[in-house]
Amino acid sequence: MTKPDFMMETYIDCSEDALWDALTDPTQMTAYHFVADRVALEDDTYVYFNADGSIMLKNRVVSSTPKTRIEATFEPVMEGDIPASKQVYILEKEGGYMKLTVEHYNLHFPVVRGSGVADGWPRWAAGLKSWLETGKAVKFVQQPECA
């Protein structure tokens, strides 16, 4: 079994259906993604757009088991020629809430606390959790430091 390069877990007060829908519906993804201005589904690929209409990221779904697991590519178009890596969402029901595990494999750059995927995934998860628990779209965009 290959060990992920990055892994995180969060717990969300929602149903299996609500979490699954939030992870697969481009309209909902747009509401909580910390950077993307719009998300579109083109065949089996989610395309994340910047405010200027340029493509930021692509996720091609490789396999999925409804309400349990999604495996997809992670293709950061905005970064240039970085090869695709793999992201996995694992959904588990625990009582009246959901446990979501995010695993990221085959990264082509180091995981550095506070930057890159180690910053992006927690911001993404915070937006997802806020969306599902409150219905409010919150984008946890990194703020420039004050002088």
PDB file of N, CA and C in Angstrom, residues 32-110:
ATOM      1  N   TYR A  32     -17.973  26.764  -2.264  1.00  0.00           N
ATOM      2  CA  TYR A  32     -17.057  26.597  -1.132  1.00  0.00           C
ATOM      3  C   TYR A  32     -15.574  26.541  -1.495  1.00  0.00           C
ATOM      4  N   HIS A  33     -15.226  26.405  -2.793  1.00  0.00           N
ATOM      5  CA  HIS A  33     -13.802  26.331  -3.141  1.00  0.00           C
ATOM      6  C   HIS A  33     -13.132  27.660  -2.810  1.00  0.00           C
ATOM      7  N   PHE A  34     -12.000  27.607  -2.160  1.00  0.00           N
ATOM      8  CA  PHE A  34     -11.367  28.814  -1.618  1.00  0.00           C
ATOM      9  C   PHE A  34     -10.808  29.757  -2.671  1.00  0.00           C
ATOM     10  N   VAL A  35     -10.584  29.304  -3.887  1.00  0.00           N
ATOM     11  CA  VAL A  35     -10.026  30.165  -4.923  1.00  0.00           C
ATOM     12  C   VAL A  35     -10.880  30.201  -6.191  1.00  0.00           C
ATOM     13  N   ALA A  36     -11.402  29.076  -6.612  1.00  0.00           N
ATOM     14  CA  ALA A  36     -12.098  28.998  -7.899  1.00  0.00           C
ATOM     15  C   ALA A  36     -13.313  29.921  -7.952  1.00  0.00           C
ATOM     16  N   ASP A  37     -13.422  30.648  -9.049  1.00  0.00           N
ATOM     17  CA  ASP A  37     -14.554  31.530  -9.278  1.00  0.00           C
ATOM     18  C   ASP A  37     -15.742  30.752  -9.852  1.00  0.00           C
ATOM     19  N   ARG A  38     -15.412  29.653 -10.561  1.00  0.00           N
ATOM     20  CA  ARG A  38     -16.447  28.822 -11.168  1.00  0.00           C
ATOM     21  C   ARG A  38     -15.881  27.421 -11.372  1.00  0.00           C
ATOM     22  N   VAL A  39     -16.744  26.405 -11.241  1.00  0.00           N
ATOM     23  CA  VAL A  39     -16.368  25.019 -11.504  1.00  0.00           C
ATOM     24  C   VAL A  39     -17.358  24.466 -12.518  1.00  0.00           C
ATOM     25  N   ALA A  40     -16.842  23.772 -13.527  1.00  0.00           N
ATOM     26  CA  ALA A  40     -17.695  23.164 -14.551  1.00  0.00           C
ATOM     27  C   ALA A  40     -17.327  21.693 -14.686  1.00  0.00           C
ATOM     28  N   LEU A  41     -18.311  20.874 -15.035  1.00  0.00           N
ATOM     29  CA  LEU A  41     -18.073  19.449 -15.283  1.00  0.00           C
ATOM     30  C   LEU A  41     -18.103  19.234 -16.786  1.00  0.00           C
ATOM     31  N   GLU A  42     -16.981  18.775 -17.343  1.00  0.00           N
ATOM     32  CA  GLU A  42     -16.861  18.492 -18.769  1.00  0.00           C
ATOM     33  C   GLU A  42     -16.536  17.015 -18.910  1.00  0.00           C
ATOM     34  N   ASP A  43     -17.530  16.230 -19.326  1.00  0.00           N
ATOM     35  CA  ASP A  43     -17.431  14.769 -19.366  1.00  0.00           C
ATOM     36  C   ASP A  43     -17.116  14.251 -17.966  1.00  0.00           C
ATOM     37  N   ASP A  44     -15.928  13.661 -17.760  1.00  0.00           N
ATOM     38  CA  ASP A  44     -15.566  13.126 -16.439  1.00  0.00           C
ATOM     39  C   ASP A  44     -14.566  14.028 -15.711  1.00  0.00           C
ATOM     40  N   THR A  45     -14.445  15.277 -16.147  1.00  0.00           N
ATOM     41  CA  THR A  45     -13.430  16.180 -15.602  1.00  0.00           C
ATOM     42  C   THR A  45     -14.057  17.450 -15.030  1.00  0.00           C
ATOM     43  N   TYR A  46     -13.686  17.755 -13.791  1.00  0.00           N
ATOM     44  CA  TYR A  46     -14.085  19.014 -13.165  1.00  0.00           C
ATOM     45  C   TYR A  46     -13.018  20.041 -13.525  1.00  0.00           C
ATOM     46  N   VAL A  47     -13.466  21.181 -14.054  1.00  0.00           N
ATOM     47  CA  VAL A  47     -12.553  22.248 -14.454  1.00  0.00           C
ATOM     48  C   VAL A  47     -12.816  23.447 -13.548  1.00  0.00           C
ATOM     49  N   TYR A  48     -11.767  23.922 -12.889  1.00  0.00           N
ATOM     50  CA  TYR A  48     -11.850  25.048 -11.952  1.00  0.00           C
ATOM     51  C   TYR A  48     -11.304  26.285 -12.653  1.00  0.00           C
ATOM     52  N   PHE A  49     -12.095  27.365 -12.654  1.00  0.00           N
ATOM     53  CA  PHE A  49     -11.729  28.585 -13.359  1.00  0.00           C
ATOM     54  C   PHE A  49     -11.412  29.718 -12.399  1.00  0.00           C
ATOM     55  N   ASN A  50     -10.431  30.530 -12.776  1.00  0.00           N
ATOM     56  CA  ASN A  50     -10.125  31.772 -12.066  1.00  0.00           C
ATOM     57  C   ASN A  50     -11.151  32.828 -12.455  1.00  0.00           C
ATOM     58  N   ALA A  51     -11.155  33.946 -11.759  1.00  0.00           N
ATOM     59  CA  ALA A  51     -12.090  35.039 -12.038  1.00  0.00           C
ATOM     60  C   ALA A  51     -11.939  35.579 -13.455  1.00  0.00           C
ATOM     61  N   ASP A  52     -10.717  35.526 -14.012  1.00  0.00           N
ATOM     62  CA  ASP A  52     -10.495  36.040 -15.367  1.00  0.00           C
ATOM     63  C   ASP A  52     -10.874  35.034 -16.452  1.00  0.00           C
ATOM     64  N   GLY A  53     -11.410  33.863 -16.049  1.00  0.00           N
ATOM     65  CA  GLY A  53     -11.830  32.843 -17.010  1.00  0.00           C
ATOM     66  C   GLY A  53     -10.760  31.826 -17.361  1.00  0.00           C
ATOM     67  N   SER A  54      -9.540  32.039 -16.904  1.00  0.00           N
ATOM     68  CA  SER A  54      -8.472  31.067 -17.176  1.00  0.00           C
ATOM     69  C   SER A  54      -8.665  29.825 -16.306  1.00  0.00           C
ATOM     70  N   ILE A  55      -8.128  28.713 -16.771  1.00  0.00           N
ATOM     71  CA  ILE A  55      -8.246  27.453 -16.038  1.00  0.00           C
ATOM     72  C   ILE A  55      -7.163  27.383 -14.973  1.00  0.00           C
ATOM     73  N   MET A  56      -7.599  27.069 -13.751  1.00  0.00           N
ATOM     74  CA  MET A  56      -6.691  26.967 -12.624  1.00  0.00           C
ATOM     75  C   MET A  56      -6.288  25.508 -12.375  1.00  0.00           C
ATOM     76  N   LEU A  57      -7.281  24.615 -12.449  1.00  0.00           N
ATOM     77  CA  LEU A  57      -7.089  23.229 -12.008  1.00  0.00           C
ATOM     78  C   LEU A  57      -8.069  22.328 -12.734  1.00  0.00           C
ATOM     79  N   LYS A  58      -7.655  21.076 -12.964  1.00  0.00           N
ATOM     80  CA  LYS A  58      -8.551  20.061 -13.509  1.00  0.00           C
ATOM     81  C   LYS A  58      -8.478  18.824 -12.622  1.00  0.00           C
ATOM     82  N   ASN A  59      -9.641  18.194 -12.421  1.00  0.00           N
ATOM     83  CA  ASN A  59      -9.732  16.910 -11.708  1.00  0.00           C
ATOM     84  C   ASN A  59     -10.526  15.950 -12.578  1.00  0.00           C
ATOM     85  N   ARG A  60      -9.840  14.936 -13.142  1.00  0.00           N
ATOM     86  CA  ARG A  60     -10.537  13.918 -13.924  1.00  0.00           C
ATOM     87  C   ARG A  60     -10.861  12.755 -12.995  1.00  0.00           C
ATOM     88  N   VAL A  61     -12.134  12.396 -12.910  1.00  0.00           N
ATOM     89  CA  VAL A  61     -12.545  11.304 -12.043  1.00  0.00           C
ATOM     90  C   VAL A  61     -12.048   9.986 -12.644  1.00  0.00           C
ATOM     91  N   VAL A  62     -11.258   9.257 -11.867  1.00  0.00           N
ATOM     92  CA  VAL A  62     -10.696   7.984 -12.292  1.00  0.00           C
ATOM     93  C   VAL A  62     -11.612   6.843 -11.864  1.00  0.00           C
ATOM     94  N   SER A  63     -12.132   6.928 -10.637  1.00  0.00           N
ATOM     95  CA  SER A  63     -13.086   5.930 -10.146  1.00  0.00           C
ATOM     96  C   SER A  63     -13.871   6.529  -8.991  1.00  0.00           C
ATOM     97  N   SER A  64     -15.070   6.000  -8.800  1.00  0.00           N
ATOM     98  CA  SER A  64     -15.858   6.450  -7.660  1.00  0.00           C
ATOM     99  C   SER A  64     -16.804   5.346  -7.216  1.00  0.00           C
ATOM    100  N   THR A  65     -17.049   5.317  -5.926  1.00  0.00           N
ATOM    101  CA  THR A  65     -18.043   4.445  -5.315  1.00  0.00           C
ATOM    102  C   THR A  65     -19.002   5.397  -4.600  1.00  0.00           C
ATOM    103  N   PRO A  66     -20.238   5.514  -5.100  1.00  0.00           N
ATOM    104  CA  PRO A  66     -21.152   6.516  -4.550  1.00  0.00           C
ATOM    105  C   PRO A  66     -21.199   6.527  -3.020  1.00  0.00           C
ATOM    106  N   LYS A  67     -21.103   7.745  -2.487  1.00  0.00           N
ATOM    107  CA  LYS A  67     -21.196   8.047  -1.060  1.00  0.00           C
ATOM    108  C   LYS A  67     -20.081   7.440  -0.216  1.00  0.00           C
ATOM    109  N   THR A  68     -19.026   6.923  -0.877  1.00  0.00           N
ATOM    110  CA  THR A  68     -17.939   6.270  -0.158  1.00  0.00           C
ATOM    111  C   THR A  68     -16.547   6.762  -0.554  1.00  0.00           C
ATOM    112  N   ARG A  69     -16.287   6.886  -1.873  1.00  0.00           N
ATOM    113  CA  ARG A  69     -14.912   7.153  -2.324  1.00  0.00           C
ATOM    114  C   ARG A  69     -14.920   7.794  -3.710  1.00  0.00           C
ATOM    115  N   ILE A  70     -14.011   8.756  -3.894  1.00  0.00           N
ATOM    116  CA  ILE A  70     -13.771   9.358  -5.203  1.00  0.00           C
ATOM    117  C   ILE A  70     -12.263   9.438  -5.402  1.00  0.00           C
ATOM    118  N   GLU A  71     -11.781   8.923  -6.523  1.00  0.00           N
ATOM    119  CA  GLU A  71     -10.376   9.064  -6.912  1.00  0.00           C
ATOM    120  C   GLU A  71     -10.344   9.903  -8.172  1.00  0.00           C
ATOM    121  N   ALA A  72      -9.470  10.893  -8.197  1.00  0.00           N
ATOM    122  CA  ALA A  72      -9.375  11.781  -9.350  1.00  0.00           C
ATOM    123  C   ALA A  72      -7.949  12.260  -9.530  1.00  0.00           C
ATOM    124  N   THR A  73      -7.660  12.713 -10.741  1.00  0.00           N
ATOM    125  CA  THR A  73      -6.373  13.352 -10.981  1.00  0.00           C
ATOM    126  C   THR A  73      -6.402  14.730 -10.350  1.00  0.00           C
ATOM    127  N   PHE A  74      -5.239  15.278 -10.121  1.00  0.00           N
ATOM    128  CA  PHE A  74      -5.082  16.642  -9.628  1.00  0.00           C
ATOM    129  C   PHE A  74      -4.100  17.289 -10.585  1.00  0.00           C
ATOM    130  N   GLU A  75      -4.620  18.151 -11.475  1.00  0.00           N
ATOM    131  CA  GLU A  75      -3.811  18.735 -12.534  1.00  0.00           C
ATOM    132  C   GLU A  75      -3.786  20.260 -12.381  1.00  0.00           C
ATOM    133  N   PRO A  76      -2.768  20.812 -11.708  1.00  0.00           N
ATOM    134  CA  PRO A  76      -2.699  22.257 -11.486  1.00  0.00           C
ATOM    135  C   PRO A  76      -2.238  23.003 -12.739  1.00  0.00           C
ATOM    136  N   VAL A  77      -3.175  23.384 -13.568  1.00  0.00           N
ATOM    137  CA  VAL A  77      -2.870  24.052 -14.827  1.00  0.00           C
ATOM    138  C   VAL A  77      -2.133  25.366 -14.597  1.00  0.00           C
ATOM    139  N   MET A  78      -2.466  26.078 -13.516  1.00  0.00           N
ATOM    140  CA  MET A  78      -1.869  27.385 -13.252  1.00  0.00           C
ATOM    141  C   MET A  78      -0.390  27.298 -12.906  1.00  0.00           C
ATOM    142  N   GLU A  79       0.098  26.113 -12.597  1.00  0.00           N
ATOM    143  CA  GLU A  79       1.494  25.948 -12.186  1.00  0.00           C
ATOM    144  C   GLU A  79       2.428  25.604 -13.344  1.00  0.00           C
ATOM    145  N   GLY A  80       1.908  25.485 -14.559  1.00  0.00           N
ATOM    146  CA  GLY A  80       2.767  25.156 -15.696  1.00  0.00           C
ATOM    147  C   GLY A  80       2.827  23.673 -15.965  1.00  0.00           C
ATOM    148  N   ASP A  81       4.020  23.140 -16.090  1.00  0.00           N
ATOM    149  CA  ASP A  81       4.212  21.754 -16.519  1.00  0.00           C
ATOM    150  C   ASP A  81       4.365  20.760 -15.379  1.00  0.00           C
ATOM    151  N   ILE A  82       3.591  20.895 -14.333  1.00  0.00           N
ATOM    152  CA  ILE A  82       3.641  19.923 -13.238  1.00  0.00           C
ATOM    153  C   ILE A  82       2.791  18.722 -13.638  1.00  0.00           C
ATOM    154  N   PRO A  83       3.347  17.514 -13.589  1.00  0.00           N
ATOM    155  CA  PRO A  83       2.558  16.335 -13.946  1.00  0.00           C
ATOM    156  C   PRO A  83       1.381  16.129 -12.987  1.00  0.00           C
ATOM    157  N   ALA A  84       0.357  15.467 -13.469  1.00  0.00           N
ATOM    158  CA  ALA A  84      -0.826  15.190 -12.650  1.00  0.00           C
ATOM    159  C   ALA A  84      -0.453  14.318 -11.457  1.00  0.00           C
ATOM    160  N   SER A  85      -1.111  14.568 -10.349  1.00  0.00           N
ATOM    161  CA  SER A  85      -1.008  13.725  -9.166  1.00  0.00           C
ATOM    162  C   SER A  85      -2.395  13.136  -8.925  1.00  0.00           C
ATOM    163  N   LYS A  86      -2.587  12.455  -7.804  1.00  0.00           N
ATOM    164  CA  LYS A  86      -3.864  11.797  -7.537  1.00  0.00           C
ATOM    165  C   LYS A  86      -4.419  12.247  -6.196  1.00  0.00           C
ATOM    166  N   GLN A  87      -5.708  12.562  -6.177  1.00  0.00           N
ATOM    167  CA  GLN A  87      -6.395  12.893  -4.929  1.00  0.00           C
ATOM    168  C   GLN A  87      -7.476  11.847  -4.690  1.00  0.00           C
ATOM    169  N   VAL A  88      -7.714  11.562  -3.414  1.00  0.00           N
ATOM    170  CA  VAL A  88      -8.734  10.588  -3.026  1.00  0.00           C
ATOM    171  C   VAL A  88      -9.558  11.183  -1.900  1.00  0.00           C
ATOM    172  N   TYR A  89     -10.888  11.101  -2.033  1.00  0.00           N
ATOM    173  CA  TYR A  89     -11.807  11.446  -0.954  1.00  0.00           C
ATOM    174  C   TYR A  89     -12.393  10.153  -0.426  1.00  0.00           C
ATOM    175  N   ILE A  90     -12.312   9.961   0.886  1.00  0.00           N
ATOM    176  CA  ILE A  90     -12.905   8.790   1.536  1.00  0.00           C
ATOM    177  C   ILE A  90     -13.971   9.302   2.496  1.00  0.00           C
ATOM    178  N   LEU A  91     -15.211   8.883   2.276  1.00  0.00           N
ATOM    179  CA  LEU A  91     -16.351   9.335   3.066  1.00  0.00           C
ATOM    180  C   LEU A  91     -16.788   8.210   3.995  1.00  0.00           C
ATOM    181  N   GLU A  92     -16.912   8.505   5.291  1.00  0.00           N
ATOM    182  CA  GLU A  92     -17.344   7.503   6.261  1.00  0.00           C
ATOM    183  C   GLU A  92     -18.391   8.102   7.190  1.00  0.00           C
ATOM    184  N   LYS A  93     -19.484   7.402   7.344  1.00  0.00           N
ATOM    185  CA  LYS A  93     -20.529   7.833   8.267  1.00  0.00           C
ATOM    186  C   LYS A  93     -20.123   7.425   9.680  1.00  0.00           C
ATOM    187  N   GLU A  94     -20.198   8.370  10.602  1.00  0.00           N
ATOM    188  CA  GLU A  94     -19.911   8.104  12.013  1.00  0.00           C
ATOM    189  C   GLU A  94     -21.036   8.723  12.832  1.00  0.00           C
ATOM    190  N   GLY A  95     -21.995   7.902  13.220  1.00  0.00           N
ATOM    191  CA  GLY A  95     -23.146   8.423  13.961  1.00  0.00           C
ATOM    192  C   GLY A  95     -23.936   9.380  13.094  1.00  0.00           C
ATOM    193  N   GLY A  96     -24.173  10.586  13.593  1.00  0.00           N
ATOM    194  CA  GLY A  96     -24.949  11.569  12.861  1.00  0.00           C
ATOM    195  C   GLY A  96     -24.115  12.530  12.038  1.00  0.00           C
ATOM    196  N   TYR A  97     -22.831  12.264  11.871  1.00  0.00           N
ATOM    197  CA  TYR A  97     -21.973  13.148  11.095  1.00  0.00           C
ATOM    198  C   TYR A  97     -21.134  12.338  10.121  1.00  0.00           C
ATOM    199  N   MET A  98     -20.357  13.025   9.307  1.00  0.00           N
ATOM    200  CA  MET A  98     -19.508  12.366   8.319  1.00  0.00           C
ATOM    201  C   MET A  98     -18.030  12.653   8.599  1.00  0.00           C
ATOM    202  N   LYS A  99     -17.214  11.655   8.392  1.00  0.00           N
ATOM    203  CA  LYS A  99     -15.757  11.803   8.433  1.00  0.00           C
ATOM    204  C   LYS A  99     -15.294  11.825   6.982  1.00  0.00           C
ATOM    205  N   LEU A 100     -14.544  12.866   6.624  1.00  0.00           N
ATOM    206  CA  LEU A 100     -13.984  12.968   5.282  1.00  0.00           C
ATOM    207  C   LEU A 100     -12.467  12.927   5.393  1.00  0.00           C
ATOM    208  N   THR A 101     -11.860  11.978   4.697  1.00  0.00           N
ATOM    209  CA  THR A 101     -10.406  11.877   4.620  1.00  0.00           C
ATOM    210  C   THR A 101      -9.990  12.280   3.214  1.00  0.00           C
ATOM    211  N   VAL A 102      -8.987  13.147   3.126  1.00  0.00           N
ATOM    212  CA  VAL A 102      -8.413  13.557   1.848  1.00  0.00           C
ATOM    213  C   VAL A 102      -6.995  13.010   1.801  1.00  0.00           C
ATOM    214  N   GLU A 103      -6.693  12.270   0.745  1.00  0.00           N
ATOM    215  CA  GLU A 103      -5.338  11.758   0.522  1.00  0.00           C
ATOM    216  C   GLU A 103      -4.842  12.303  -0.809  1.00  0.00           C
ATOM    217  N   HIS A 104      -3.578  12.693  -0.845  1.00  0.00           N
ATOM    218  CA  HIS A 104      -2.985  13.231  -2.069  1.00  0.00           C
ATOM    219  C   HIS A 104      -1.691  12.464  -2.327  1.00  0.00           C
ATOM    220  N   TYR A 105      -1.584  11.848  -3.508  1.00  0.00           N
ATOM    221  CA  TYR A 105      -0.460  10.985  -3.873  1.00  0.00           C
ATOM    222  C   TYR A 105       0.319  11.569  -5.052  1.00  0.00           C
ATOM    223  N   ASN A 106       1.567  11.140  -5.171  1.00  0.00           N
ATOM    224  CA  ASN A 106       2.419  11.437  -6.327  1.00  0.00           C
ATOM    225  C   ASN A 106       2.652  12.930  -6.531  1.00  0.00           C
ATOM    226  N   LEU A 107       2.840  13.647  -5.440  1.00  0.00           N
ATOM    227  CA  LEU A 107       3.143  15.070  -5.553  1.00  0.00           C
ATOM    228  C   LEU A 107       4.551  15.244  -6.120  1.00  0.00           C
ATOM    229  N   HIS A 108       4.724  16.268  -6.917  1.00  0.00           N
ATOM    230  CA  HIS A 108       6.003  16.512  -7.571  1.00  0.00           C
ATOM    231  C   HIS A 108       6.728  17.708  -6.962  1.00  0.00           C
ATOM    232  N   PHE A 109       6.347  18.036  -5.743  1.00  0.00           N
ATOM    233  CA  PHE A 109       6.982  19.114  -4.997  1.00  0.00           C
ATOM    234  C   PHE A 109       6.811  18.784  -3.525  1.00  0.00           C
ATOM    235  N   PRO A 110       7.659  19.313  -2.662  1.00  0.00           N
ATOM    236  CA  PRO A 110       7.574  18.978  -1.237  1.00  0.00           C
ATOM    237  C   PRO A 110       6.325  19.578  -0.575  1.00  0.00           C
TER     238      PRO A 110
END
